[in-house]
């Protein structure tokens, strides 16, 4: 008699064998492997991203829709692999960007998600929010801006002077200049600023009820979830607190705020028309189709919003119904290119 664990294990092994067979078929019989396959997606992802994104439920749904995911072998020339309809990637490094740019020029018929140069803009927090600031979106549904910020590239001893010169108000959120790290710190007083380690970006902290809105964008699809964030800082707390407090990946905390008993003024999602307009403008300006926005609402207001971070190809595995949204997106891309 087989136990439940054995049955589950055998089922996983069978699914893995099916995926491996599909990949072999794509590799040895381009465009003749199966009449059921509509879209071939080559992927170059980190092992961590593969685990979080290419979950069995996504791959199973994709197979049913005629989509097959094929791992790109980085030890071989990209042009020798495939053929692909779409290349999905999230790898860093100048060499990889060069490989992708050459591939895009040689294979204009293949959709690369997304262009390496466009991704670079949101990897640097100095340029990340510039398009949001330039947009300065304001309409009947609300206003969207960015917090006042300052870039410090070196010499921590001069941070206090630079902060005063720029007119930034304490407390300040300190983030690494390059978005590879999601850790952040909150500095309460000027003396402690010199403890920070450049290169970094300093943002004015805006009270927002301890909740942020993670706006996932997949092509034209938008999905919003609530996440717990840093708590508000009162004037009394600011006057009594000193030092720099470090925090982990705040917006990626396991505890979702969607089911929490929150003040309706804090929990209310940003208006859909405002998000649709913002997403449309940023898709065009950034040249990206896979990203998310961390948005906060200024506490005590109903329609003052701030974008505090932009992430390329975020953790879609945490987005509700991501399997359906993502597979529909891939099918729409394939339809557009034919």
XYZ file of C-alpha atoms in Angstrom:
338
model
C 0.000 0.000 0.000
C 1.357 3.408 -0.947
C 1.098 6.207 1.582
C -0.218 9.675 0.661
C 3.299 11.105 0.730
C 4.431 8.519 -1.848
C 1.448 9.280 -4.091
C 2.141 13.023 -3.936
C 5.829 12.406 -4.614
C 5.062 10.177 -7.611
C 2.669 12.816 -8.974
C 5.356 15.485 -8.666
C 7.859 13.213 -10.421
C 5.379 12.563 -13.254
C 4.762 16.307 -13.706
C 8.516 16.910 -13.712
C 8.992 14.220 -16.377
C 6.286 15.843 -18.525
C 8.019 19.229 -18.262
C 11.396 17.698 -19.133
C 9.934 15.879 -22.129
C 8.360 19.094 -23.428
C 11.695 20.877 -23.106
C 13.455 18.068 -25.007
C 10.823 18.185 -27.751
C 11.291 21.925 -28.161
C 15.058 21.529 -28.313
C 15.198 18.769 -30.916
C 12.095 19.414 -33.019
C 11.625 23.181 -33.361
C 8.108 24.094 -34.466
C 7.237 20.408 -35.027
C 7.066 19.232 -31.452
C 3.327 19.486 -30.860
C 0.336 21.036 -32.532
C -0.918 21.928 -29.065
C 1.995 24.262 -28.294
C 1.089 27.836 -29.241
C 3.762 29.844 -27.411
C 7.339 28.901 -26.520
C 8.784 30.970 -23.674
C 12.519 30.786 -23.099
C 13.414 31.828 -19.569
C 16.664 32.957 -17.960
C 15.971 33.413 -14.263
C 17.803 33.023 -10.990
C 17.170 29.804 -9.085
C 15.244 31.806 -6.475
C 13.008 33.370 -9.127
C 12.414 30.005 -10.805
C 11.240 28.545 -7.503
C 8.892 31.435 -6.676
C 7.558 32.081 -10.184
C 7.558 28.800 -12.124
C 5.293 27.012 -9.696
C 3.573 23.745 -10.742
C 0.165 25.437 -10.896
C 1.472 28.030 -13.367
C 3.214 25.460 -15.551
C 0.165 23.186 -15.512
C -2.192 25.981 -16.555
C 0.304 27.129 -19.190
C 0.479 23.634 -20.710
C -3.322 23.518 -20.930
C -3.253 26.836 -22.808
C -0.504 25.733 -25.184
C 2.372 27.571 -23.487
C 5.646 25.816 -22.756
C 8.499 27.227 -20.654
C 12.004 26.264 -21.761
C 15.131 26.950 -19.703
C 17.808 28.970 -21.529
C 21.282 27.451 -21.248
C 23.594 30.351 -20.438
C 26.653 28.296 -21.408
C 25.487 28.201 -25.043
C 24.880 31.007 -27.574
C 21.317 32.277 -27.196
C 20.763 32.396 -30.971
C 21.488 28.663 -31.170
C 18.590 27.899 -28.843
C 14.853 27.928 -29.366
C 13.187 29.044 -31.503
C 11.359 31.175 -28.950
C 8.310 33.381 -29.218
C 9.118 35.159 -25.961
C 12.243 35.493 -23.831
C 11.541 36.042 -20.148
C 14.525 37.081 -18.068
C 15.736 38.495 -14.791
C 19.500 38.220 -14.680
C 21.996 40.972 -13.948
C 25.385 41.783 -15.378
C 26.814 43.700 -18.318
C 27.643 40.529 -20.246
C 24.055 39.235 -20.093
C 22.676 42.617 -21.185
C 25.005 42.504 -24.190
C 23.847 38.990 -25.087
C 20.203 40.073 -24.942
C 20.743 43.238 -26.976
C 22.517 41.247 -29.717
C 19.721 38.686 -29.664
C 17.032 41.378 -29.966
C 18.735 42.826 -33.037
C 19.157 39.418 -34.653
C 15.634 38.231 -33.771
C 13.224 41.183 -33.923
C 10.331 38.710 -34.198
C 10.938 37.541 -30.606
C 9.449 39.512 -27.711
C 12.061 40.125 -25.001
C 10.546 40.853 -21.581
C 11.815 43.448 -21.012
C 14.501 45.535 -22.825
C 17.723 45.516 -20.731
C 18.265 49.281 -20.986
C 14.759 49.974 -19.679
C 15.305 47.630 -16.746
C 18.527 49.415 -15.815
C 16.597 52.613 -15.126
C 14.615 51.041 -12.293
C 17.664 49.300 -10.837
C 19.033 52.709 -9.872
C 16.987 54.581 -7.275
C 18.354 57.899 -8.531
C 16.522 57.413 -11.844
C 13.824 54.965 -10.707
C 11.182 57.512 -9.731
C 12.090 60.234 -12.212
C 9.297 59.367 -14.641
C 6.742 59.465 -11.815
C 8.047 62.889 -10.765
C 8.000 64.162 -14.360
C 4.462 62.865 -14.811
C 3.232 64.744 -11.719
C -0.142 63.045 -12.148
C -3.172 64.923 -10.881
C -6.818 64.364 -11.781
C -10.239 64.234 -10.055
C -9.343 60.838 -8.551
C -6.178 61.986 -6.807
C -2.620 63.185 -7.058
C 0.454 60.973 -7.457
C 3.962 62.182 -6.718
C 7.228 60.999 -5.175
C 8.720 61.827 -1.769
C 11.383 64.502 -1.690
C 14.688 62.682 -1.952
C 18.456 63.139 -2.047
C 21.219 60.938 -3.479
C 24.387 60.504 -1.407
C 27.195 58.754 -3.286
C 30.082 59.129 -0.832
C 31.398 60.826 2.328
C 28.843 60.068 5.099
C 30.261 62.926 7.191
C 28.658 65.432 4.813
C 25.178 63.872 4.810
C 23.784 66.201 7.476
C 24.979 69.267 5.574
C 23.549 67.945 2.292
C 20.203 67.186 3.959
C 19.940 70.728 5.326
C 20.926 72.208 1.989
C 18.212 70.161 0.230
C 15.610 71.091 2.854
C 14.679 67.509 3.744
C 12.731 66.940 6.965
C 13.422 64.184 9.471
C 12.813 61.316 9.830
C 14.455 60.067 6.632
C 14.197 56.681 4.955
C 17.596 55.481 3.721
C 17.704 52.963 0.865
C 20.651 51.501 -1.070
C 21.194 53.402 -4.335
C 21.001 50.199 -6.334
C 17.799 48.218 -6.013
C 19.475 44.817 -5.623
C 18.955 45.276 -1.882
C 15.515 45.937 -0.386
C 16.709 46.706 3.126
C 16.031 50.161 4.472
C 16.764 52.285 7.522
C 14.914 55.084 9.296
C 17.074 57.934 10.624
C 15.550 60.084 13.368
C 18.230 62.711 13.967
C 20.961 64.580 12.067
C 23.893 63.252 14.091
C 22.978 59.666 13.252
C 22.970 60.376 9.514
C 26.740 59.975 9.392
C 26.292 56.330 10.456
C 24.679 55.571 7.107
C 26.671 53.883 4.355
C 26.650 55.511 0.877
C 25.847 55.140 -1.931
C 22.249 55.595 -0.890
C 19.032 57.519 -1.409
C 17.384 59.476 1.382
C 13.621 59.929 1.167
C 11.421 62.028 3.422
C 9.277 59.683 5.494
C 5.569 60.267 4.939
C 3.075 58.963 7.495
C 0.757 56.539 5.686
C -1.089 54.561 8.338
C 1.393 51.692 8.310
C 0.003 50.285 5.056
C 1.285 50.410 1.487
C -0.338 49.292 -1.744
C 1.598 46.933 -3.939
C 0.383 47.518 -7.495
C 1.354 44.609 -9.757
C 1.418 45.335 -13.480
C 1.464 42.602 -16.125
C 1.031 44.234 -19.500
C -2.323 46.005 -19.228
C -3.488 43.961 -16.240
C -3.346 45.544 -12.779
C -3.672 43.813 -9.409
C -3.466 45.598 -6.051
C -2.747 44.102 -2.622
C -2.262 45.720 0.785
C 0.938 45.139 2.735
C 1.978 46.237 6.187
C 4.614 48.954 6.165
C 6.529 51.136 8.632
C 4.256 52.612 11.319
C 3.574 56.340 11.475
C 5.997 58.547 13.408
C 4.406 61.091 15.758
C 5.954 64.478 16.524
C 6.537 63.315 20.088
C 8.261 60.147 18.951
C 10.425 62.157 16.566
C 11.496 64.543 19.338
C 12.320 61.687 21.720
C 13.954 59.211 19.321
C 17.559 59.144 18.158
C 19.609 56.801 16.023
C 19.186 54.763 12.858
C 16.813 51.814 12.842
C 17.296 49.131 10.214
C 14.425 47.164 8.727
C 14.294 44.083 6.469
C 12.200 43.869 3.290
C 9.230 45.695 4.757
C 6.816 45.490 1.807
C 7.581 41.799 1.297
C 6.551 40.845 4.818
C 4.669 37.560 4.926
C 1.748 39.130 6.780
C -0.666 40.559 4.229
C -2.801 43.490 5.308
C -5.705 42.453 3.086
C -7.479 40.518 5.849
C -6.516 42.819 8.719
C -9.027 44.896 10.661
C -7.887 48.320 9.443
C -9.304 51.799 9.605
C -11.356 52.158 6.379
C -9.544 55.417 5.617
C -6.245 53.531 5.672
C -7.456 50.345 3.989
C -9.307 51.931 1.056
C -7.537 51.037 -2.186
C -6.428 53.814 -4.535
C -9.103 54.587 -7.176
C -8.939 52.193 -10.116
C -9.071 54.939 -12.795
C -6.079 56.660 -11.161
C -4.042 53.442 -11.131
C -4.967 52.633 -14.732
C -3.842 56.044 -15.911
C -0.624 55.843 -13.879
C 0.183 52.333 -15.120
C -0.479 53.284 -18.746
C 1.790 56.330 -18.545
C 4.584 54.444 -16.807
C 4.452 51.501 -19.243
C 5.043 54.009 -22.014
C 7.673 56.102 -20.223
C 9.608 53.222 -18.661
C 9.300 50.893 -21.632
C 8.436 48.039 -19.266
C 5.541 45.585 -19.118
C 6.459 43.609 -15.994
C 6.833 45.699 -12.857
C 5.163 46.780 -9.670
C 4.753 50.028 -7.771
C 4.883 50.504 -4.024
C 2.365 53.276 -3.345
C 1.389 54.962 -0.087
C -1.452 57.340 0.765
C -0.465 60.287 2.962
C -2.174 59.728 6.306
C -4.969 62.214 6.952
C -5.648 62.722 3.239
C -7.905 60.846 0.888
C -6.216 61.442 -2.434
C -2.513 62.269 -1.922
C -0.456 59.305 -3.122
C 3.276 58.727 -3.393
C 5.212 56.111 -5.347
C 8.125 55.095 -3.128
C 9.592 52.194 -5.126
C 9.417 50.467 -8.512
C 10.474 46.841 -8.965
C 11.088 45.032 -12.246
C 9.645 41.499 -12.545
C 8.575 41.393 -8.868
C 7.394 38.391 -6.866
C 4.341 37.589 -8.967
C 3.946 34.314 -7.081
C 2.492 36.404 -4.219
C -0.028 38.094 -6.508
C -3.553 36.607 -6.352
C -4.502 34.724 -9.545
C -1.101 35.388 -11.066
C -1.204 32.133 -13.036
C -4.254 33.192 -15.060
C -3.143 36.799 -15.461
C 0.356 35.861 -16.624
C -0.653 33.124 -19.057
C -3.299 35.383 -20.624
C -0.623 38.060 -20.998
C 1.764 35.652 -22.767
C -0.982 34.555 -25.150
C -1.832 38.188 -25.955
C 1.817 38.925 -26.771
C 2.001 35.937 -29.080
C -1.217 37.001 -30.830
C 0.144 40.515 -31.373
C 3.321 39.232 -33.037
C 1.494 37.007 -35.529
